[in-house]
Amino acid sequence: MSKPKIAFYWAGSCGGCEVAVVDLGEKIYDVVDAFDIVFWPVAIDTKYDDIRNLEDGEIEVCFFNGCIRNEENEEIARLLRQKSKVMIAFGSCSHLGGIPGLGNLSSRDETLDYVYRKTPVFGNEDGTMPCTTCVKDGNTIDLPALRTEVSALDDVVDVDYYIPGCPPPLPVIEGAVAALMSGELPRKGAVLSTEKTVCDECDKEKRKKMVGKARRIYDDDVDTSLCLLEQGIPCMGPATRGGCKAACPSANMPCTGCMGPPPASQEQGSRMVTAITSLIAVENEREATAEEVAEALASLRDPVGFFYMYSLPTSFLKRRYNDE
Amino acid sequence: MTEESFEPKIVGFLCNWCSYAGADLAGTSRTKYKPNVRVIRVMCSGRVDPLFVLKAFEKGADGVLIAGCHPGDCHYMSGNYKTRRRMELMRRMLEQFGINPERLRLEWVSAAEGARFAHVVNDMTEKIRELGPSPINGGATDE
Ligand code: SF4
Ligand code: SF4
Ligand code: FES
């Protein structure tokens, strides 16, 4: 009997998710024993046609990492969806849009203009810009176009499960792989990690204390035994699902929110507004003017960029607008 | 939608103890004011989760008004201070999203200020009318 087939794919991603799979170490042999890897561009030599030639639903599970940034990402997502029984969004980019999702704060033209014309280290005297068709020696080559927006995987295809994280932490991957191999899977649409928040998993001492303004982690009087947020250091712990065992705060770095919103919350930014404004306030607020309140909060830099670092395309507002 | 036919849709969250009573007073005093605010009564302005604001915009509101008790008067002591902090941060974030922060407004309206409530509603309606429809959901994008 032939083994069930699995596939791995990277769309708009950095490659970190691929490394996370390799981090399984010798456990990857269990996977190889149980499954036949039919497609994995980073590791084995397979072509898109190998996938096109399969029957619909012939792949048992597809692990799809990376966001949908260009037309090729979208085309292959649709193809793999058609050929796979179970489609898994692997990592923050396919789950929520990921860091590339912050690209939705700029238009496509602004992005191209910056990258190809304005980046100081990029020598492009002729002003060559990417195009979707090119003729070389009489042959026409078609290239995928950049989409106007970055999307998460479930914006273009139906997704069965999500493995969160940037990249997904090893225990989370192991748990998901074990669930898949045993066939004991939760309800469709589940995020395969814990229901707790990062704060629940963080062992820093919480004292429910307020501070006058936000600070940065490199300020020298940070007490690393205490909750970072309560010292005014923006930390996404309360607005983020756990499963990583609070990896970043444990190393005295604030959580940036890669595991996405916790189960009880629909999006990270609004949750974080509530959390952080419960902690940062001017003294003697009763007498304070609106300007003083604003000044205390102005110490918090780039709230959209920080609160939605991994989830902008799946947040309520999704992108930047033009409201003159 | 043409300029003349645009009627701003504003979602108004009013706290039970002051602003909702203020709106009631405007009504019982038969004060005329614009019909553009859809009122949602909440127990305290502090009950307004920032998520409600985003959800209102996502569902097509052109503006969101939050009205609560004056500083020092919140029935729950500090709900309105929390609201002031939250909404200040929300307005900054709206700006980053390219949305005019004037679309989100926080006002203090006491139970005795029926006329003030009417003034706030009229003023906000006219300001939003000038801004035009919200760009979220089908509105102008930059491409
Ligand atoms: S806010 Fe950050 S530092 Fe504080 S408990 Fe949560 S995860 Fe830990
Ligand atoms: S602490 Fe936060 S940023 Fe770090 S791995 Fe966990 S969820 Fe991701
Ligand atoms: S009860 Fe009115 S603002 Fe809190």
Coordinates of C-alpha atoms and ligand atoms in Angstrom, one line a residue:
Chain A
M1 CA 0.0 0.0 0.0
S2 CA 1.4 3.4 -0.9
K3 CA 1.9 5.9 1.9
P4 CA -0.4 9.0 2.3
K5 CA 1.1 12.0 0.5
I6 CA 2.0 15.3 2.0
A7 CA 3.3 18.6 0.6
F8 CA 5.1 21.7 1.9
Y9 CA 5.0 25.0 0.2
W10 CA 6.4 28.5 0.7
A11 CA 4.6 31.5 -0.7
G12 CA 5.5 35.0 0.5
S13 CA 7.8 34.0 3.3
C14 CA 11.3 34.4 4.6
G15 CA 12.3 30.7 4.8
G16 CA 12.1 30.6 8.6
C17 CA 9.2 28.2 8.5
E18 CA 11.2 25.8 6.5
V19 CA 13.9 25.9 9.1
A20 CA 11.3 25.2 11.7
V21 CA 10.3 22.0 9.9
V22 CA 13.9 20.9 9.7
D23 CA 14.2 21.7 13.5
L24 CA 12.1 18.6 14.0
G25 CA 15.4 16.9 13.8
E26 CA 15.2 13.1 13.8
K27 CA 11.5 13.3 14.3
I28 CA 11.3 14.2 10.6
Y29 CA 12.1 10.5 9.9
D30 CA 8.8 9.5 11.6
V31 CA 7.1 11.8 9.2
V32 CA 9.0 10.4 6.2
D33 CA 8.2 6.9 7.4
A34 CA 4.5 7.6 7.6
F35 CA 4.1 9.9 4.6
D36 CA 5.4 10.3 1.1
I37 CA 6.6 13.9 0.6
V38 CA 5.5 14.7 -3.0
F39 CA 6.3 18.4 -3.0
W40 CA 8.7 20.5 -1.0
P41 CA 10.5 23.1 -3.2
V42 CA 13.1 24.1 -0.6
A43 CA 14.3 20.5 -0.1
I44 CA 13.4 18.2 -3.0
D45 CA 13.3 18.7 -6.8
T46 CA 9.7 18.7 -7.8
K47 CA 7.8 20.9 -10.3
Y48 CA 4.4 22.5 -10.3
D49 CA 3.4 20.0 -13.0
D50 CA 4.0 17.2 -10.6
I51 CA 1.2 18.7 -8.5
R52 CA -1.0 19.5 -11.5
N53 CA -0.8 15.8 -12.5
L54 CA -2.2 14.5 -9.2
E55 CA -5.8 13.7 -8.7
D56 CA -7.9 16.2 -6.7
G57 CA -7.6 15.5 -3.0
E58 CA -4.7 13.1 -3.6
I59 CA -2.5 14.9 -1.1
E60 CA -3.4 14.0 2.4
V61 CA -2.0 17.2 4.1
C62 CA -0.5 20.3 2.7
F63 CA 1.6 22.6 5.0
F64 CA 1.5 26.0 3.4
N65 CA 3.7 28.8 4.8
G66 CA 4.0 32.4 3.6
C67 CA 1.5 35.1 2.8
I68 CA -0.2 35.7 -0.5
R69 CA 1.8 38.6 -1.9
N70 CA 1.9 37.9 -5.7
E71 CA -0.1 36.1 -8.3
E72 CA 2.0 33.0 -8.2
N73 CA 1.4 32.6 -4.4
E74 CA -2.3 32.8 -5.1
E75 CA -2.2 30.4 -8.1
I76 CA -0.3 27.7 -6.2
A77 CA -2.5 28.1 -3.1
R78 CA -5.5 27.4 -5.2
L79 CA -3.8 24.4 -6.9
L80 CA -2.6 22.9 -3.6
R81 CA -6.0 23.4 -2.1
Q82 CA -7.6 21.5 -4.9
K83 CA -5.2 18.6 -4.6
S84 CA -5.2 18.4 -0.8
K85 CA -7.6 16.9 1.7
V86 CA -6.3 18.9 4.6
M87 CA -4.9 22.4 4.1
I88 CA -2.9 23.8 6.9
A89 CA -1.8 27.4 7.2
F90 CA 1.7 27.1 8.7
G91 CA 3.2 30.1 10.4
S92 CA 2.1 33.7 11.0
C93 CA 2.3 34.8 7.3
S94 CA -0.2 32.2 6.0
H95 CA -2.2 32.3 9.3
L96 CA -2.6 36.1 9.7
G97 CA -0.6 37.8 6.9
G98 CA 2.6 38.0 9.0
I99 CA 5.3 40.7 8.9
P100 CA 4.9 41.1 5.1
G101 CA 1.3 42.1 5.9
L102 CA 2.6 45.4 7.2
G103 CA 3.1 46.1 3.5
N104 CA -0.6 46.9 3.5
L105 CA 0.3 50.2 5.2
S106 CA 1.8 51.3 1.8
S107 CA 0.3 51.0 -1.7
R108 CA 1.9 48.6 -4.2
D109 CA 3.3 51.6 -6.1
E110 CA 4.8 53.1 -3.0
T111 CA 6.4 49.8 -2.2
L112 CA 7.9 49.3 -5.6
D113 CA 9.0 52.9 -5.8
Y114 CA 10.8 52.6 -2.5
V115 CA 12.4 49.3 -3.1
Y116 CA 13.6 50.0 -6.7
R117 CA 14.2 53.7 -6.7
K118 CA 14.7 55.1 -3.2
T119 CA 16.5 52.4 -1.2
P120 CA 19.9 54.0 -0.6
V121 CA 21.9 50.9 -1.1
F122 CA 20.2 49.7 -4.2
G123 CA 22.1 50.8 -7.4
N124 CA 19.5 51.2 -10.2
E125 CA 20.7 54.1 -12.3
D126 CA 18.5 53.1 -15.3
G127 CA 15.5 53.0 -13.1
T128 CA 14.6 49.5 -14.2
M129 CA 11.3 48.4 -12.7
P130 CA 9.9 44.9 -12.4
C131 CA 7.4 44.0 -15.1
T132 CA 5.2 41.0 -15.7
T133 CA 6.3 40.1 -19.3
C134 CA 9.7 40.2 -20.8
V135 CA 11.0 39.2 -24.2
K136 CA 14.5 37.7 -24.4
D137 CA 16.0 36.1 -27.5
G138 CA 12.6 35.9 -29.1
N139 CA 11.1 34.1 -26.1
T140 CA 8.4 35.6 -24.0
I141 CA 8.7 35.1 -20.2
D142 CA 5.7 35.8 -18.0
L143 CA 6.3 36.7 -14.4
P144 CA 3.8 36.9 -11.5
A145 CA 2.5 40.4 -10.7
L146 CA 2.6 41.8 -7.2
R147 CA -0.9 41.9 -5.8
T148 CA -2.2 45.3 -4.5
E149 CA -2.6 43.8 -1.1
V150 CA -1.0 41.2 1.1
S151 CA -3.5 38.5 2.2
A152 CA -3.5 35.6 4.6
L153 CA -4.0 32.1 3.1
D154 CA -7.7 31.8 4.1
D155 CA -8.4 35.0 2.2
V156 CA -8.0 33.1 -1.1
V157 CA -8.7 29.4 -0.2
D158 CA -10.5 27.4 2.4
V159 CA -8.2 26.5 5.3
D160 CA -8.7 23.5 7.6
Y161 CA -6.2 24.2 10.4
Y162 CA -3.7 26.8 11.5
I163 CA -0.3 26.3 13.1
P164 CA 0.7 29.7 14.5
G165 CA 4.0 31.4 15.2
C166 CA 6.9 33.1 13.4
P167 CA 8.1 30.5 13.0
P168 CA 5.9 28.0 14.8
P169 CA 7.6 26.8 18.0
L170 CA 8.8 23.2 17.9
P171 CA 6.4 21.9 20.6
V172 CA 3.5 23.4 18.6
I173 CA 4.6 21.7 15.4
E174 CA 5.2 18.4 17.2
G175 CA 1.8 18.6 18.8
A176 CA 0.2 19.2 15.4
V177 CA 2.1 16.5 13.7
A178 CA 1.1 14.0 16.4
A179 CA -2.5 15.0 16.1
L180 CA -2.4 14.5 12.3
M181 CA -0.7 11.1 12.6
S182 CA -3.1 9.8 15.2
G183 CA -6.0 11.2 13.1
E184 CA -7.4 12.9 16.3
L185 CA -8.0 16.3 14.9
P186 CA -10.0 19.1 16.5
R187 CA -12.9 20.9 14.8
K188 CA -12.2 22.5 11.4
G189 CA -10.7 26.0 11.6
A190 CA -8.9 25.3 14.9
V191 CA -5.6 27.0 15.7
L192 CA -3.4 24.0 16.8
S193 CA -1.9 25.5 19.9
T194 CA -2.9 26.2 23.5
E195 CA -6.0 28.3 24.5
K196 CA -3.8 30.3 27.0
T197 CA -2.2 33.7 26.4
V198 CA 1.5 34.4 26.5
C199 CA 1.0 36.2 29.8
D200 CA -0.4 32.9 31.3
E201 CA 2.8 31.2 30.3
C202 CA 5.1 34.0 31.4
D203 CA 6.6 33.7 34.8
K204 CA 7.5 37.3 35.4
E205 CA 5.9 38.8 38.5
K206 CA 2.8 40.9 37.9
R207 CA 1.9 43.6 40.4
K208 CA -0.8 45.5 38.7
K209 CA 1.1 48.8 38.8
M210 CA 0.7 51.8 36.5
V211 CA 3.4 53.8 34.9
G212 CA 3.5 57.4 33.6
K213 CA 4.8 56.6 30.1
A214 CA 6.1 53.9 27.7
R215 CA 9.8 53.0 27.7
R216 CA 12.1 50.9 25.6
I217 CA 13.6 47.5 26.6
Y218 CA 17.1 49.0 26.5
D219 CA 16.4 51.5 29.3
D220 CA 18.9 50.5 31.9
D221 CA 16.6 50.3 35.0
V222 CA 14.4 47.5 33.7
D223 CA 13.8 44.9 36.4
T224 CA 13.8 41.6 34.5
S225 CA 12.0 39.7 37.2
L226 CA 8.9 41.8 36.8
C227 CA 6.3 42.0 34.0
L228 CA 7.8 44.2 31.3
L229 CA 4.5 45.7 30.3
E230 CA 3.9 46.9 33.9
Q231 CA 7.2 48.8 33.6
G232 CA 6.0 50.6 30.5
I233 CA 7.7 48.3 27.9
P234 CA 5.2 47.4 25.2
C235 CA 4.8 43.7 25.4
M236 CA 2.1 41.9 23.4
G237 CA 1.7 39.1 25.9
P238 CA -1.9 39.9 27.0
A239 CA -3.1 40.0 23.3
T240 CA -1.3 36.9 22.1
R241 CA -2.0 33.2 22.1
G242 CA 0.6 31.1 24.0
G243 CA 2.2 27.8 23.0
C244 CA 5.7 29.2 22.8
K245 CA 6.1 29.1 26.6
A246 CA 6.6 32.8 26.5
A247 CA 9.9 32.4 24.7
C248 CA 10.6 36.1 24.2
P249 CA 9.9 37.5 27.7
S250 CA 11.8 34.5 29.1
A251 CA 14.8 35.9 27.2
N252 CA 13.9 39.4 28.5
M253 CA 12.6 40.6 25.2
P254 CA 9.0 41.8 24.9
C255 CA 6.6 39.5 23.1
T256 CA 5.8 41.0 19.6
G257 CA 2.7 38.9 19.1
C258 CA 3.6 36.2 16.6
M259 CA 1.1 33.5 17.7
G260 CA -1.8 35.8 16.9
P261 CA -4.9 36.7 18.9
P262 CA -5.9 34.5 21.8
P263 CA -9.1 32.5 21.4
A264 CA -11.3 35.0 23.3
S265 CA -10.3 37.9 21.1
Q266 CA -11.0 38.7 17.5
E267 CA -8.0 40.8 16.7
Q268 CA -4.8 41.9 18.5
G269 CA -4.7 45.6 18.1
S270 CA -7.9 46.5 20.0
R271 CA -7.1 44.0 22.7
M272 CA -3.7 45.7 23.1
V273 CA -5.2 49.2 23.2
T274 CA -7.2 48.0 26.2
A275 CA -4.2 46.4 27.9
I276 CA -1.7 49.1 27.5
T277 CA -4.1 52.0 28.3
S278 CA -4.9 50.3 31.6
L279 CA -1.2 50.7 32.5
I280 CA 0.0 53.9 31.0
A281 CA -1.6 57.1 32.5
V282 CA -0.6 60.5 33.6
E283 CA -0.5 61.1 37.4
N284 CA -3.4 62.9 38.9
E285 CA -5.6 62.1 35.9
R286 CA -8.6 64.0 37.3
E287 CA -6.9 67.3 36.9
A288 CA -5.1 66.3 33.6
T289 CA -6.0 68.0 30.4
A290 CA -6.6 66.0 27.2
E291 CA -3.2 67.3 25.9
E292 CA -1.4 65.8 29.0
V293 CA -3.2 62.5 28.4
A294 CA -2.2 62.5 24.8
E295 CA 1.4 63.4 25.7
A296 CA 1.7 60.4 28.1
L297 CA 0.5 58.1 25.3
A298 CA 2.7 59.7 22.7
S299 CA 5.6 57.9 24.4
L300 CA 4.2 54.8 22.7
R301 CA 5.8 54.7 19.3
D302 CA 4.1 53.3 16.1
P303 CA 1.1 51.6 17.8
V304 CA -0.3 50.1 14.5
G305 CA 3.1 48.7 13.5
F306 CA 3.6 47.1 16.8
F307 CA 0.1 45.9 17.7
Y308 CA -0.4 44.4 14.3
M309 CA 3.1 43.3 13.5
Y310 CA 1.9 39.9 12.4
S311 CA -1.8 40.3 11.8
L312 CA -2.6 43.5 9.8
P313 CA -4.2 41.8 6.8
T314 CA -6.6 39.8 9.1
S315 CA -7.3 42.7 11.4
F316 CA -10.6 44.6 11.3
L317 CA -9.2 47.5 9.3
K318 CA -6.7 45.4 7.2
R319 CA -4.8 48.1 5.4
R320 CA -4.2 51.8 5.0
Y321 CA -7.0 54.0 3.5
N322 CA -7.0 57.4 1.9
D323 CA -9.3 59.6 3.8
E324 CA -8.5 63.2 2.7
Chain B
M1 CA -23.0 58.7 -3.5
T2 CA -23.3 62.4 -4.4
E3 CA -22.3 65.1 -2.0
E4 CA -25.9 66.3 -1.4
S5 CA -27.4 62.9 -0.8
F6 CA -24.8 61.8 1.6
E7 CA -26.2 61.3 5.1
P8 CA -23.5 60.4 7.6
K9 CA -24.1 57.2 9.6
I10 CA -22.8 57.7 13.1
V11 CA -22.8 55.1 15.8
G12 CA -23.1 56.6 19.3
F13 CA -22.2 54.8 22.5
L14 CA -23.7 56.7 25.4
C15 CA -23.2 55.9 29.0
N16 CA -26.3 55.1 30.9
W17 CA -25.8 57.4 33.9
C18 CA -25.0 60.7 32.2
S19 CA -25.0 60.9 28.4
Y20 CA -27.9 58.7 27.7
A21 CA -29.9 60.7 30.3
G22 CA -28.7 63.8 28.5
A23 CA -29.9 62.5 25.2
D24 CA -33.2 61.6 26.9
L25 CA -33.5 65.2 28.2
A26 CA -32.9 66.5 24.7
G27 CA -35.8 64.3 23.6
T28 CA -38.2 65.2 26.4
S29 CA -37.4 68.9 25.9
R30 CA -38.3 68.4 22.2
T31 CA -34.9 69.8 21.2
K32 CA -34.5 69.2 17.4
Y33 CA -31.3 67.6 16.3
K34 CA -29.9 65.6 13.4
P35 CA -31.1 62.0 13.1
N36 CA -27.7 60.7 12.1
V37 CA -26.6 59.1 15.3
R38 CA -27.7 55.5 16.0
V39 CA -27.6 55.3 19.8
I40 CA -26.3 52.3 21.7
R41 CA -26.6 52.5 25.5
V42 CA -23.7 51.2 27.5
M43 CA -23.5 51.2 31.3
C44 CA -20.3 53.3 31.3
S45 CA -18.2 54.8 28.5
G46 CA -15.5 52.5 29.9
R47 CA -17.5 49.6 28.6
V48 CA -16.7 50.6 25.0
D49 CA -14.1 48.1 24.0
P50 CA -11.8 49.5 21.2
L51 CA -13.1 46.5 19.3
F52 CA -16.6 48.0 19.2
V53 CA -15.1 51.1 17.5
L54 CA -13.3 49.1 14.9
K55 CA -16.3 46.9 14.3
A56 CA -18.5 49.9 13.8
F57 CA -16.1 51.3 11.2
E58 CA -15.8 47.9 9.6
K59 CA -19.5 47.6 9.3
G60 CA -19.7 50.9 7.5
A61 CA -20.1 53.7 10.1
D62 CA -18.8 57.1 8.9
G63 CA -18.2 58.2 12.4
V64 CA -18.2 56.9 16.0
L65 CA -19.3 59.0 18.9
I66 CA -18.6 58.0 22.5
A67 CA -20.2 60.1 25.2
G68 CA -19.7 59.7 28.9
C69 CA -19.8 61.5 32.3
H70 CA -17.6 64.6 32.9
P71 CA -14.2 63.9 34.6
G72 CA -14.9 63.2 38.2
D73 CA -18.5 62.2 37.6
C74 CA -18.2 58.6 36.3
H75 CA -20.6 56.4 38.2
Y76 CA -17.8 53.8 38.3
M77 CA -15.2 56.3 39.4
S78 CA -12.6 56.0 36.6
G79 CA -14.4 54.5 33.6
N80 CA -14.2 57.7 31.7
Y81 CA -10.5 58.2 32.3
K82 CA -9.8 54.8 30.8
T83 CA -12.0 55.7 27.8
R84 CA -10.1 58.9 27.3
R85 CA -6.8 57.1 27.2
R86 CA -8.1 54.4 24.9
M87 CA -9.7 56.7 22.5
E88 CA -6.7 59.0 22.3
L89 CA -4.6 56.0 21.3
M90 CA -7.3 54.8 18.9
R91 CA -7.4 58.2 17.2
R92 CA -3.6 58.0 16.6
M93 CA -4.0 54.6 15.2
L94 CA -6.8 55.6 12.9
E95 CA -4.4 58.3 11.6
Q96 CA -1.8 55.6 10.8
F97 CA -4.6 53.7 9.0
G98 CA -5.1 56.8 6.8
I99 CA -8.5 57.4 8.4
N100 CA -9.3 60.9 9.5
P101 CA -9.3 60.8 13.4
E102 CA -12.1 63.3 13.4
R103 CA -14.3 60.3 12.7
L104 CA -13.9 59.2 16.2
R105 CA -15.1 61.6 18.8
L106 CA -15.2 61.5 22.6
E107 CA -17.5 64.0 24.5
W108 CA -18.6 64.6 28.0
V109 CA -22.3 65.1 28.3
S110 CA -24.0 65.2 31.7
A111 CA -27.6 64.2 32.4
A112 CA -28.5 67.9 32.6
E113 CA -26.9 68.8 29.2
G114 CA -29.7 68.0 26.7
A115 CA -28.8 71.0 24.7
R116 CA -25.2 70.1 24.7
F117 CA -26.0 66.6 23.4
A118 CA -28.0 68.1 20.6
H119 CA -25.1 70.5 19.8
V120 CA -22.5 67.7 19.8
V121 CA -24.7 65.5 17.4
N122 CA -25.3 68.4 15.0
D123 CA -21.7 69.5 15.0
M124 CA -20.4 66.0 14.5
T125 CA -22.9 65.3 11.7
E126 CA -21.8 68.4 9.8
K127 CA -18.1 67.7 10.3
I128 CA -18.5 64.1 9.0
R129 CA -20.6 65.4 6.1
E130 CA -17.7 67.5 5.1
L131 CA -15.3 64.6 5.3
G132 CA -17.6 62.5 3.1
P133 CA -18.3 58.7 3.4
S134 CA -15.8 56.6 5.2
P135 CA -13.2 55.0 2.9
I136 CA -13.5 51.7 4.7
N137 CA -15.6 49.1 3.0
G138 CA -15.8 50.0 -0.6
G139 CA -14.5 53.6 -0.2
A140 CA -11.5 55.1 -1.8
T141 CA -8.2 53.2 -1.7
D142 CA -5.0 54.6 -3.0
E143 CA -4.9 52.4 -6.1
Ligands
SF4_1 S1 3.0 41.5 29.5 FE1 4.8 40.4 28.7 S2 6.2 40.4 30.5 FE2 4.2 40.9 31.3 S3 3.4 38.9 31.9 FE3 2.7 39.3 29.8 S4 4.2 38.3 28.5 FE4 5.1 38.5 30.6
SF4_2 S1 6.7 35.4 23.1 FE1 5.4 36.4 21.6 S2 6.8 36.9 19.9 FE2 7.9 35.5 21.2 S3 7.5 33.5 20.3 FE3 5.9 33.8 21.9 S4 4.2 34.7 20.8 FE4 6.0 34.9 19.4
FES3 S1 -20.8 55.9 34.0 FE1 -20.8 57.6 32.6 S2 -18.7 57.4 31.9 FE2 -18.7 55.9 33.4

